[in-house]
Amino acid sequence: MIALASLRHVTTATLTTVLLKKGLRNVWLRGTKPLRAGQSRVAGRAFTLRFIPPREDQATPESWAKPTSTRGAIEAMPEGCIAVVDARGVSDAGIFGDILCARMQKRGVAGLVTDGVVRDVAGVLGTGLPVWCQGTAAPPSVAGLTFVGWQEPIDCGGVAVFPNDVILVDQDGAVLIPAALLDDVVTAAVEQERFENWIMSQVEQGAVLPGLYPPNEENLAKYKAYVAGGGK
Amino acid sequence: MIALASLRHVTTATLTTVLLKKGLRNVWLRGTKPLRAGQSRVAGRAFTLRFIPPREDQATPESWAKPTSTRGAIEAMPEGCIAVVDARGVSDAGIFGDILCARMQKRGVAGLVTDGVVRDVAGVLGTGLPVWCQGTAAPPSVAGLTFVGWQEPIDCGGVAVFPNDVILVDQDGAVLIPAALLDDVVTAAVEQERFENWIMSQVEQGAVLPGLYPPNEENLAKYKAYVAGGGK
Amino acid sequence: MIALASLRHVTTATLTTVLLKKGLRNVWLRGTKPLRAGQSRVAGRAFTLRFIPPREDQATPESWAKPTSTRGAIEAMPEGCIAVVDARGVSDAGIFGDILCARMQKRGVAGLVTDGVVRDVAGVLGTGLPVWCQGTAAPPSVAGLTFVGWQEPIDCGGVAVFPNDVILVDQDGAVLIPAALLDDVVTAAVEQERFENWIMSQVEQGAVLPGLYPPNEENLAKYKAYVAGGGK
Amino acid sequence: MIALASLRHVTTATLTTVLLKKGLRNVWLRGTKPLRAGQSRVAGRAFTLRFIPPREDQATPESWAKPTSTRGAIEAMPEGCIAVVDARGVSDAGIFGDILCARMQKRGVAGLVTDGVVRDVAGVLGTGLPVWCQGTAAPPSVAGLTFVGWQEPIDCGGVAVFPNDVILVDQDGAVLIPAALLDDVVTAAVEQERFENWIMSQVEQGAVLPGLYPPNEENLAKYKAYVAGGGK
Amino acid sequence: MIALASLRHVTTATLTTVLLKKGLRNVWLRGTKPLRAGQSRVAGRAFTLRFIPPREDQATPESWAKPTSTRGAIEAMPEGCIAVVDARGVSDAGIFGDILCARMQKRGVAGLVTDGVVRDVAGVLGTGLPVWCQGTAAPPSVAGLTFVGWQEPIDCGGVAVFPNDVILVDQDGAVLIPAALLDDVVTAAVEQERFENWIMSQVEQGAVLPGLYPPNEENLAKYKAYVAGGGK
Amino acid sequence: MIALASLRHVTTATLTTVLLKKGLRNVWLRGTKPLRAGQSRVAGRAFTLRFIPPREDQATPESWAKPTSTRGAIEAMPEGCIAVVDARGVSDAGIFGDILCARMQKRGVAGLVTDGVVRDVAGVLGTGLPVWCQGTAAPPSVAGLTFVGWQEPIDCGGVAVFPNDVILVDQDGAVLIPAALLDDVVTAAVEQERFENWIMSQVEQGAVLPGLYPPNEENLAKYKAYVAGGGK
């Protein structure tokens, strides 16, 4: 929980640099833009949902009343989770509209992240639920997708997401941290943020980039002195 | 005309649900986003225009003076229609700029919907014409398209549009209603809006989704009582 | 220099019409949208940068310290240039973040144009550097690209850009003028703007398009009289 | 079993016509071409496998020894089944090579169908296993995919496939029959083949198409007489 | 007719070089590969057909009996024409199968060219009709397309085709000659073939390319002497 | 040279497994299929060529006579090299036709690999030059590309290729070995081939996959005994 709280002060850009240094290059969920301009940063455990393509005998309005429905999935979401939805990148059928988003908001879901789209954008914005997606479309999910289950491993935006992995999402989109690496990654990310802030202050004072970013020995010493001096 | 007026109180999201129940899944025109944030909803009869790819001997600035030109098409548009333009999804040549949009606005055209792009976005916004498209580009239409006619069946955003079909367009994009189905669809859509508003009020009061949306017998009875009581 | 200054009063839409009349159809850099809404128009000489795909033995954080690095390229940029970056249309790795953009701004670079994306969008906007790109992503360049050099001929958004060609960029995106054609093109573009402004005034007074745009002999005479009268 | 045997005399083209008449339009698995020219038709129950994107901490050669591996899945395949693999359309990492295909052939698997690719094409052809895929690539699955399970609902080539649905595959690719519709569909398909053969014989004798295909009353009567006469 | 006959000795590659020299760059129909390996070259006048996307109320098996049907179009095709079909690049619904191709073959149609696909590939090959397309698929046209008319201007593979333009098609695909340019183009193409044959003979004798192709004055003189000597 | 000769007995599939174990995942050049069925395996040093998009003032038939032309590049190719051409994946303009391929064959070039296409496929096959590409098209390079130089770092099929890197290419396409890793990679690849051949022999005798591939301790011991016994 401490790790999750610390993450809220880390940008997704910094986080991807830290993950790359640990050998993880494919951690940014493509096609997950904030639906609302200026949406603030959110971190949470991934609660996964999975869709497959539509089949006229399966993807029907009647299917919404089946036990394996998006409705059932929503009632299983724990408070503070981030719903991560594999919509296979489908951009012409909205996975959720205002009613489902309103219920998620009521349940305390921290955010909705999908490589697909939502529908009734005015209504969804009205619920206040933080949403990251690739856009909006009017048609219902059953026009383009069949819901098949939750808390399974999924593909969201070309990234492998397992239940309970951690998601950090801000204006640059959503980044995944494998559950097993959380503590290591957060520690490194907090330090990386401090370092980049120092670099930025040097650039503002007119420093040239070669030798500074990444730092040569002279600049590294300068930074260490800055840290030793309390980072001011 | 009554139907068209009623449509302005229906969202495109609701409309697609109604059309799906009538067996029509492919009615949302892909790639038609509002050019202006907050653009209000518009409904009207489709007036179609058709482009094909450019050929250096045909798509020239000189072609703009031919009888079969976009200029001629605009002068044939009736007041209140929605111009629906098959630009074959071309995103690097703008079909219209400020001058043509200004003339459409003068003629009382209700809106412009295309799977292509417009050019001179500042100028087009200045005309006040409501526009839905996939974006903007600087080059003129002849750099990427040849105009071939109007009021023919077209493909716009992957949807078949016949002249005089009805178009409803809002922040979720543009949806087609086949001309023959207009009255049936509007009646059902108005009822669907009332029903979804009631569902939303239940969710706001904390109701869980399974059994509510879609409703089980108990909730259906509750809704019927609400309607019988005047829908308040 | 006079030509560059005059260009700031020409729209990219007008410029593409002028270039088309000179036989140049492929001059608009696809995927270069302004990062900041309302970004004003910029013109300058192109300073090119080139990336190729990543290779795990080359595209590493360590590579940032090599002589052939983006850092080196930035220090070679002259004041007033526009950095044009061939990112091969990669949309899941940001070519630059806040630190590099801050340094470019310090050096007086007039703008950054790329068919790729930037990272840390909040930070980049904070630097004030005018940026045109296809969007934003969190991962660093080395997650998806290898930097290989500057001031070479490049492909940016499907357009051939040679060092010192001229770039004009506004809300409709970026347009290239071959260096050898600059004076001719600017002269024609300024005249084209005056002509289109006159057309627009006629449309506002209710003129129909056929015979006006493009003009028949009668309207051409009317325009010539307007120009002879001082263009008022 | 009788139904499956009858299917081997039906083309996938005829089968899709029959399914369309029952309201199923999305039943053809995109990107499933025969690897061997002239590969003969195969029918069988679907045994599904599912991949998601690669993650450097998961998709490793070491993962091949895990219990949830493609090796485990192959040992669970019943004789006569068709392995249907959701490879998310990935075309630059082969899901299986010669060794895995050889083992499937040994186990009596009737065929392999995937929207991805295989690797070591010469070796795979050498095993004799009938394969339908979108092509070939040299890299191993872990370079582009992570295996996550078998006998789950999947997306293969944009079609929803549930375990034990029926697959028919020939030179036109793979078509799905929902398990519940098998008998109805096979009966209708066998009749449709007989009807189309009669039509073809009429065309060969010089008949014009309007009124013949689909038949008007006169031609329908002629066909019924042909059927009553023993279909000769 | 003489021009068409001469074209059969010209490659499409040579033809595109000749058209480029006349300013026409966009004349090669993308996605039109020969269905049969080794298919010989064909030339003819274009007879155009046009499809738009499917709509469940229009694209039905019943529509095949309407007056505006593919059946009607086929009966209107003159002997020796090439049917050029705008299928909007759709690759998951076959425009024609064996029955329609058999009828076209009976009517003496010289070839079928489309940016879409055919179905029942074995049956189509059996009819002997020369076909160029982007591949094959099992589903019928109504699963993905609605037929709307013939002998209209169309887009086929990104090229503008007007009725009665000329098409030449070989193993490199299909190339369009605008009807008005036929005689000029054929004369130049026959000469270009002779010239390239001479170049090839020089290369086979070990000549280096610079100065030969394109020729400098010395080589041009050598070629002229060759031509003057009867081209032997 | 010994390493290159040994490579001819290694499949590209095996090679990618070896490179993955060394941390290199992106080494297979997408879109490089053999032009001739059954083309045999080739290995050689990469000689790179680079194209950018066309510009009407640059990409002309006249440009073929410039010093920086494909003709000049071909005369600079050493015997035994593999020409690797960055055509930016363009599929509608052939980079080379029969004449240029004939000259390359004369110079002893071992093969041509490109992410683009060639033209005049019959003529190119006639030269005997081994070619890997994504297909064929009739138009000349200047219709879609501008040539800018040779022996520079390039992108071919999404892979970074530096001059003198090593390329191995067979029926599964082309794989890159960074020059610095050649000896290590070849040694490991030869061993990997021997190991996979042994696995295949076990599968043919009916062995199950789990525990065999990858091998558990028992099977590893069995393999070591096989190797110790001379690998027979």
XYZ file of N, CA and C in Angstrom, chain A residues 28-180:
459
model
N 3.895 -0.440 -21.713
C 2.986 0.709 -21.900
C 1.792 0.255 -22.722
N 0.593 0.402 -22.182
C -0.619 -0.089 -22.834
C -1.009 0.875 -23.964
N -0.821 0.417 -25.231
C -1.110 1.290 -26.371
C -2.611 1.645 -26.418
N -2.893 2.855 -26.825
C -4.290 3.241 -27.045
C -5.059 3.546 -25.784
N -4.371 3.986 -24.724
C -5.093 4.310 -23.484
C -4.838 5.771 -23.132
N -5.663 6.634 -23.725
C -5.561 8.066 -23.476
C -6.609 8.474 -22.458
N -6.325 9.517 -21.653
C -7.342 9.979 -20.706
C -8.564 10.510 -21.447
N -9.761 10.121 -21.001
C -10.997 10.595 -21.638
C -11.238 12.062 -21.294
N -10.808 12.462 -20.077
C -11.019 13.841 -19.638
C -9.669 14.553 -19.634
N -9.588 15.729 -20.263
C -8.353 16.505 -20.245
C -7.989 16.825 -18.800
N -6.717 16.667 -18.473
C -6.247 17.022 -17.147
C -6.540 15.992 -16.078
N -7.015 14.821 -16.482
C -7.281 13.727 -15.537
C -6.041 13.482 -14.670
N -6.213 13.391 -13.345
C -5.027 13.221 -12.498
C -4.576 11.764 -12.445
N -3.343 11.564 -11.990
C -2.679 10.258 -11.978
C -3.362 9.284 -11.013
N -3.444 8.004 -11.403
C -4.074 6.970 -10.571
C -3.185 5.736 -10.556
N -3.125 5.051 -9.407
C -2.404 3.782 -9.315
C -3.301 2.759 -8.626
N -3.188 1.501 -9.026
C -4.010 0.472 -8.374
C -3.682 -0.907 -8.907
N -4.267 -1.916 -8.264
C -4.113 -3.297 -8.710
C -5.038 -3.535 -9.907
N -4.574 -4.300 -10.877
C -5.381 -4.581 -12.068
C -6.451 -5.630 -11.775
N -7.681 -5.306 -12.166
C -8.788 -6.273 -12.159
C -9.121 -6.449 -13.643
N -8.878 -7.650 -14.187
C -8.959 -7.805 -15.649
C -10.328 -8.296 -16.137
N -10.710 -7.815 -17.326
C -11.921 -8.291 -18.020
C -11.522 -8.644 -19.445
N -12.210 -9.637 -20.019
C -11.808 -10.105 -21.346
C -12.998 -10.213 -22.298
N -12.861 -9.631 -23.482
C -13.850 -9.746 -24.563
C -13.239 -10.532 -25.721
N -14.079 -11.192 -26.509
C -13.665 -11.759 -27.796
C -14.620 -11.194 -28.853
N -14.444 -11.521 -30.129
C -15.318 -10.928 -31.161
C -16.777 -11.364 -30.995
N -17.661 -10.666 -31.678
C -19.095 -10.952 -31.541
C -19.510 -12.151 -32.389
N -20.493 -12.877 -31.924
C -21.124 -13.918 -32.732
C -22.606 -13.700 -32.556
N -23.334 -13.666 -33.657
C -24.735 -13.267 -33.596
C -25.544 -14.123 -32.615
N -25.124 -15.385 -32.357
C -25.877 -16.220 -31.421
C -25.440 -15.998 -29.973
N -24.424 -15.161 -29.749
C -23.913 -14.981 -28.392
C -23.980 -13.522 -27.945
N -23.558 -12.612 -28.815
C -23.458 -11.207 -28.430
C -24.797 -10.534 -28.702
N -25.712 -10.625 -27.764
C -27.061 -10.098 -27.912
C -27.406 -9.291 -26.664
N -28.388 -8.414 -26.773
C -28.830 -7.718 -25.555
C -29.226 -8.712 -24.457
N -29.745 -9.899 -24.850
C -30.131 -10.890 -23.848
C -28.930 -11.352 -23.027
N -27.738 -11.356 -23.647
C -26.548 -11.870 -22.950
C -26.215 -11.042 -21.723
N -26.722 -9.787 -21.690
C -26.400 -8.923 -20.559
C -26.965 -9.479 -19.247
N -27.920 -10.421 -19.321
C -28.514 -10.988 -18.104
C -27.866 -12.312 -17.699
N -26.881 -12.796 -18.467
C -26.210 -14.060 -18.139
C -25.304 -13.910 -16.911
N -25.005 -15.030 -16.219
C -24.093 -14.943 -15.061
C -22.707 -14.419 -15.470
N -22.185 -14.871 -16.606
C -20.894 -14.344 -17.074
C -21.151 -13.081 -17.878
N -21.448 -11.996 -17.169
C -21.738 -10.738 -17.853
C -20.865 -9.649 -17.265
N -20.769 -8.521 -18.002
C -20.017 -7.390 -17.472
C -20.628 -6.924 -16.152
N -21.932 -7.116 -15.995
C -22.591 -6.729 -14.738
C -22.025 -7.531 -13.567
N -21.887 -8.829 -13.782
C -21.328 -9.679 -12.731
C -19.893 -9.295 -12.418
N -19.139 -8.995 -13.431
C -17.739 -8.619 -13.229
C -17.641 -7.366 -12.366
N -18.489 -6.387 -12.652
C -18.424 -5.124 -11.908
C -18.699 -5.347 -10.430
N -19.668 -6.227 -10.133
C -19.987 -6.474 -8.717
C -18.859 -7.219 -8.000
N -17.920 -7.803 -8.746
C -16.781 -8.497 -8.139
C -15.554 -7.607 -7.949
N -15.636 -6.362 -8.419
C -14.450 -5.493 -8.352
C -14.239 -4.969 -6.937
N -13.017 -5.121 -6.386
C -12.740 -4.578 -5.056
C -12.501 -3.060 -5.119
N -12.749 -2.408 -4.008
C -12.511 -0.968 -3.918
C -11.041 -0.664 -4.219
N -10.799 0.381 -4.977
C -9.430 0.820 -5.250
C -8.753 0.137 -6.416
N -9.399 -0.884 -6.986
C -8.771 -1.552 -8.135
C -8.884 -0.681 -9.383
N -8.092 -1.049 -10.395
C -8.238 -0.450 -11.720
C -8.735 -1.539 -12.657
N -9.914 -1.327 -13.241
C -10.458 -2.297 -14.195
C -9.678 -2.170 -15.497
N -9.054 -3.261 -15.940
C -8.263 -3.260 -17.178
C -8.959 -4.197 -18.152
N -9.391 -3.652 -19.290
C -10.278 -4.392 -20.174
C -9.628 -4.656 -21.531
N -9.515 -5.938 -21.859
C -9.034 -6.393 -23.164
C -10.215 -6.323 -24.135
N -10.244 -5.252 -24.936
C -11.308 -5.088 -25.931
C -10.759 -5.335 -27.330
N -9.586 -5.957 -27.382
C -8.918 -6.307 -28.644
C -8.748 -5.098 -29.551
N -8.686 -3.905 -28.979
C -8.475 -2.711 -29.785
C -9.661 -2.313 -30.635
N -10.821 -2.911 -30.384
C -12.012 -2.602 -31.186
C -12.438 -1.158 -30.941
N -12.598 -0.395 -32.029
C -12.881 1.028 -31.892
C -14.282 1.402 -32.343
N -15.111 0.422 -32.712
C -16.451 0.774 -33.179
C -17.580 0.155 -32.357
N -17.282 -0.214 -31.107
C -18.312 -0.688 -30.174
C -17.839 -0.336 -28.769
N -18.620 0.436 -28.048
C -18.226 0.910 -26.721
C -18.389 -0.188 -25.677
N -17.356 -0.412 -24.865
C -17.471 -1.517 -23.895
C -18.454 -1.178 -22.775
N -18.455 0.064 -22.326
C -19.318 0.490 -21.221
C -19.908 1.854 -21.544
N -21.086 2.157 -20.997
C -21.680 3.481 -21.099
C -21.867 4.077 -19.718
N -22.765 5.052 -19.612
C -22.900 5.802 -18.365
C -23.370 4.931 -17.194
N -24.284 3.990 -17.457
C -24.858 3.219 -16.341
C -23.800 2.331 -15.682
N -23.036 1.596 -16.472
C -22.017 0.722 -15.894
C -20.905 1.524 -15.208
N -20.528 2.649 -15.815
C -19.495 3.482 -15.194
C -19.988 4.075 -13.872
N -21.259 4.435 -13.834
C -21.824 4.976 -12.587
C -21.748 3.930 -11.468
N -22.038 2.682 -11.811
C -21.986 1.622 -10.797
C -20.553 1.385 -10.327
N -19.589 1.428 -11.257
C -18.187 1.261 -10.873
C -17.758 2.385 -9.924
N -18.155 3.575 -10.248
C -17.833 4.730 -9.403
C -18.418 4.519 -7.995
N -19.676 4.055 -7.930
C -20.325 3.775 -6.631
C -19.522 2.754 -5.826
N -18.936 1.755 -6.517
C -18.209 0.694 -5.825
C -16.786 1.121 -5.440
N -16.388 2.312 -5.801
C -15.053 2.780 -5.411
C -13.934 2.313 -6.309
N -14.278 1.927 -7.548
C -13.241 1.547 -8.507
C -12.394 2.790 -8.822
N -11.054 2.617 -8.829
C -10.176 3.787 -8.980
C -10.076 4.279 -10.407
N -10.327 3.394 -11.375
C -10.218 3.822 -12.759
C -10.546 2.701 -13.711
N -10.804 3.079 -14.965
C -11.099 2.124 -16.031
C -10.077 2.350 -17.142
N -9.371 1.284 -17.540
C -8.351 1.359 -18.583
C -8.681 0.318 -19.642
N -8.744 0.745 -20.912
C -9.040 -0.220 -21.973
C -8.377 0.184 -23.276
N -8.074 -0.811 -24.111
C -7.595 -0.540 -25.468
C -8.770 -0.388 -26.432
N -9.982 -0.415 -25.919
C -11.168 -0.182 -26.722
C -11.722 1.208 -26.468
N -13.033 1.359 -26.640
C -13.670 2.670 -26.499
C -14.870 2.568 -25.549
N -15.322 3.725 -25.046
C -16.560 3.779 -24.269
C -17.641 4.447 -25.109
N -18.889 4.356 -24.646
C -19.984 4.953 -25.396
C -20.755 5.934 -24.514
N -21.477 6.831 -25.134
C -22.200 7.879 -24.414
C -21.198 8.698 -23.608
N -20.298 9.339 -24.327
C -19.175 10.006 -23.666
C -19.641 11.076 -22.695
N -20.711 11.792 -23.034
C -21.196 12.828 -22.114
C -21.654 12.190 -20.804
N -22.375 11.074 -20.917
C -22.840 10.381 -19.716
C -21.707 9.813 -18.888
N -20.712 9.232 -19.546
C -19.581 8.639 -18.821
C -18.808 9.719 -18.072
N -18.546 10.844 -18.726
C -17.856 11.950 -18.048
C -18.670 12.408 -16.838
N -19.984 12.368 -16.967
C -20.857 12.786 -15.874
C -20.738 11.936 -14.615
N -20.307 10.679 -14.775
C -20.202 9.806 -13.593
C -18.983 10.137 -12.744
N -17.982 10.814 -13.331
C -16.767 11.136 -12.578
C -15.747 10.012 -12.529
N -16.073 8.827 -13.074
C -15.102 7.723 -13.070
C -13.919 8.086 -13.967
N -12.651 7.962 -13.460
C -11.499 8.213 -14.331
C -11.380 7.114 -15.393
N -11.338 7.515 -16.677
C -11.330 6.548 -17.771
C -10.174 6.839 -18.727
N -9.440 5.767 -19.109
C -8.422 5.852 -20.158
C -8.822 4.870 -21.254
N -8.930 5.348 -22.488
C -9.387 4.494 -23.578
C -8.877 5.081 -24.889
N -9.205 4.451 -26.051
C -8.718 5.033 -27.307
C -9.730 5.952 -27.954
N -10.884 6.159 -27.333
C -11.862 7.072 -27.900
C -13.275 6.681 -27.537
N -14.243 7.130 -28.358
C -15.634 6.851 -28.066
C -16.345 6.377 -29.328
N -17.424 5.624 -29.127
C -18.263 5.177 -30.234
C -19.668 4.991 -29.681
N -20.650 5.127 -30.548
C -22.019 5.017 -30.083
C -22.490 3.570 -29.857
N -22.108 2.584 -30.694
C -22.721 1.252 -30.582
C -22.394 0.527 -29.277
N -23.320 -0.334 -28.837
C -23.106 -1.117 -27.605
C -22.075 -2.218 -27.837
N -21.524 -2.752 -26.745
C -20.472 -3.775 -26.850
C -20.905 -4.941 -27.719
N -22.154 -5.376 -27.608
C -22.564 -6.565 -28.355
C -22.570 -6.357 -29.869
N -22.471 -5.109 -30.325
C -22.339 -4.885 -31.768
C -20.951 -5.260 -32.267
N -19.978 -5.398 -31.341
C -18.624 -5.684 -31.803
C -17.814 -6.617 -30.924
N -18.396 -7.049 -29.784
C -17.628 -7.824 -28.810
C -18.527 -8.794 -28.038
N -17.927 -9.888 -27.555
C -18.606 -10.833 -26.661
C -17.803 -10.906 -25.361
N -18.466 -10.693 -24.227
C -17.758 -10.743 -22.949
C -17.594 -12.196 -22.515
N -16.367 -12.586 -22.063
C -16.163 -13.990 -21.685
C -15.601 -14.244 -20.292
N -15.187 -13.216 -19.555
C -14.723 -13.544 -18.208
C -13.887 -12.466 -17.557
N -13.533 -12.687 -16.289
C -12.740 -11.710 -15.553
C -11.668 -12.383 -14.713
N -10.690 -11.606 -14.338
C -9.512 -12.047 -13.572
C -8.764 -13.194 -14.262
N -8.622 -13.091 -15.565
C -7.779 -13.981 -16.360
C -6.600 -13.149 -16.893
N -5.502 -13.808 -17.331
C -4.456 -13.055 -18.033
C -5.041 -12.483 -19.321
N -4.714 -11.235 -19.633
C -5.247 -10.611 -20.846
C -4.151 -9.867 -21.604
N -4.517 -9.466 -22.821
C -3.750 -8.526 -23.631
C -4.521 -7.209 -23.569
N -3.874 -6.155 -23.090
C -4.506 -4.838 -23.194
C -3.504 -3.914 -23.870
N -3.839 -3.486 -25.082
C -2.962 -2.576 -25.815
C -1.612 -3.177 -26.120
N -1.564 -4.496 -26.333
C -0.305 -5.142 -26.692
C 0.578 -5.480 -25.517
N 0.048 -5.359 -24.292
C 0.819 -5.680 -23.088
C 0.122 -6.819 -22.349
N 0.910 -7.762 -21.837
C 0.371 -8.873 -21.055
C 0.043 -8.387 -19.645
N -1.233 -8.516 -19.249
C -1.656 -8.088 -17.912
C -2.191 -9.302 -17.169
N -1.612 -9.590 -15.993
C -2.105 -10.669 -15.144
C -2.861 -10.045 -13.970
N -3.894 -10.729 -13.459
C -4.642 -10.182 -12.328
C -3.690 -9.806 -11.183
N -3.936 -8.639 -10.599
C -3.171 -8.123 -9.456
C -1.822 -7.522 -9.816
N -1.448 -7.493 -11.108
C -0.339 -6.628 -11.492
C -0.729 -5.202 -11.121
N 0.246 -4.298 -11.103
C -0.048 -2.919 -10.717
C -0.055 -2.031 -11.960
N -0.994 -1.102 -11.986
C -1.137 -0.157 -13.101
C -0.948 1.262 -12.570
N -0.128 2.047 -13.289
C -0.029 3.485 -13.025
C -0.457 4.179 -14.302
N -1.313 5.195 -14.191
C -1.858 5.804 -15.395
C -1.954 7.316 -15.213
N -1.446 8.057 -16.199
C -1.544 9.514 -16.152
C -1.754 10.047 -17.577
N -1.351 11.298 -17.848
C -1.648 11.871 -19.168
C -0.894 11.188 -20.304
N 0.202 10.487 -19.991
C 0.942 9.743 -21.021
C 0.390 8.332 -21.200
N -0.680 7.972 -20.497
C -1.274 6.647 -20.634
C -0.940 5.728 -19.480
N -1.151 4.414 -19.675
C -1.077 3.427 -18.603
C 0.167 2.559 -18.726
N 0.831 2.324 -17.580
C 2.030 1.486 -17.541
C 1.836 0.371 -16.520
N 2.297 -0.828 -16.874
C 2.158 -2.001 -16.016
C 3.432 -2.287 -15.234
N 3.276 -2.617 -13.938
C 4.389 -3.132 -13.132
C 4.036 -4.564 -12.740
N 4.862 -5.557 -13.140
C 4.583 -6.927 -12.706
C 4.527 -6.965 -11.174
N 3.541 -7.672 -10.638
C 3.308 -7.673 -9.194
C 4.577 -7.978 -8.412
N 5.382 -8.915 -8.909
C 6.555 -9.350 -8.145
C 7.641 -8.282 -8.042
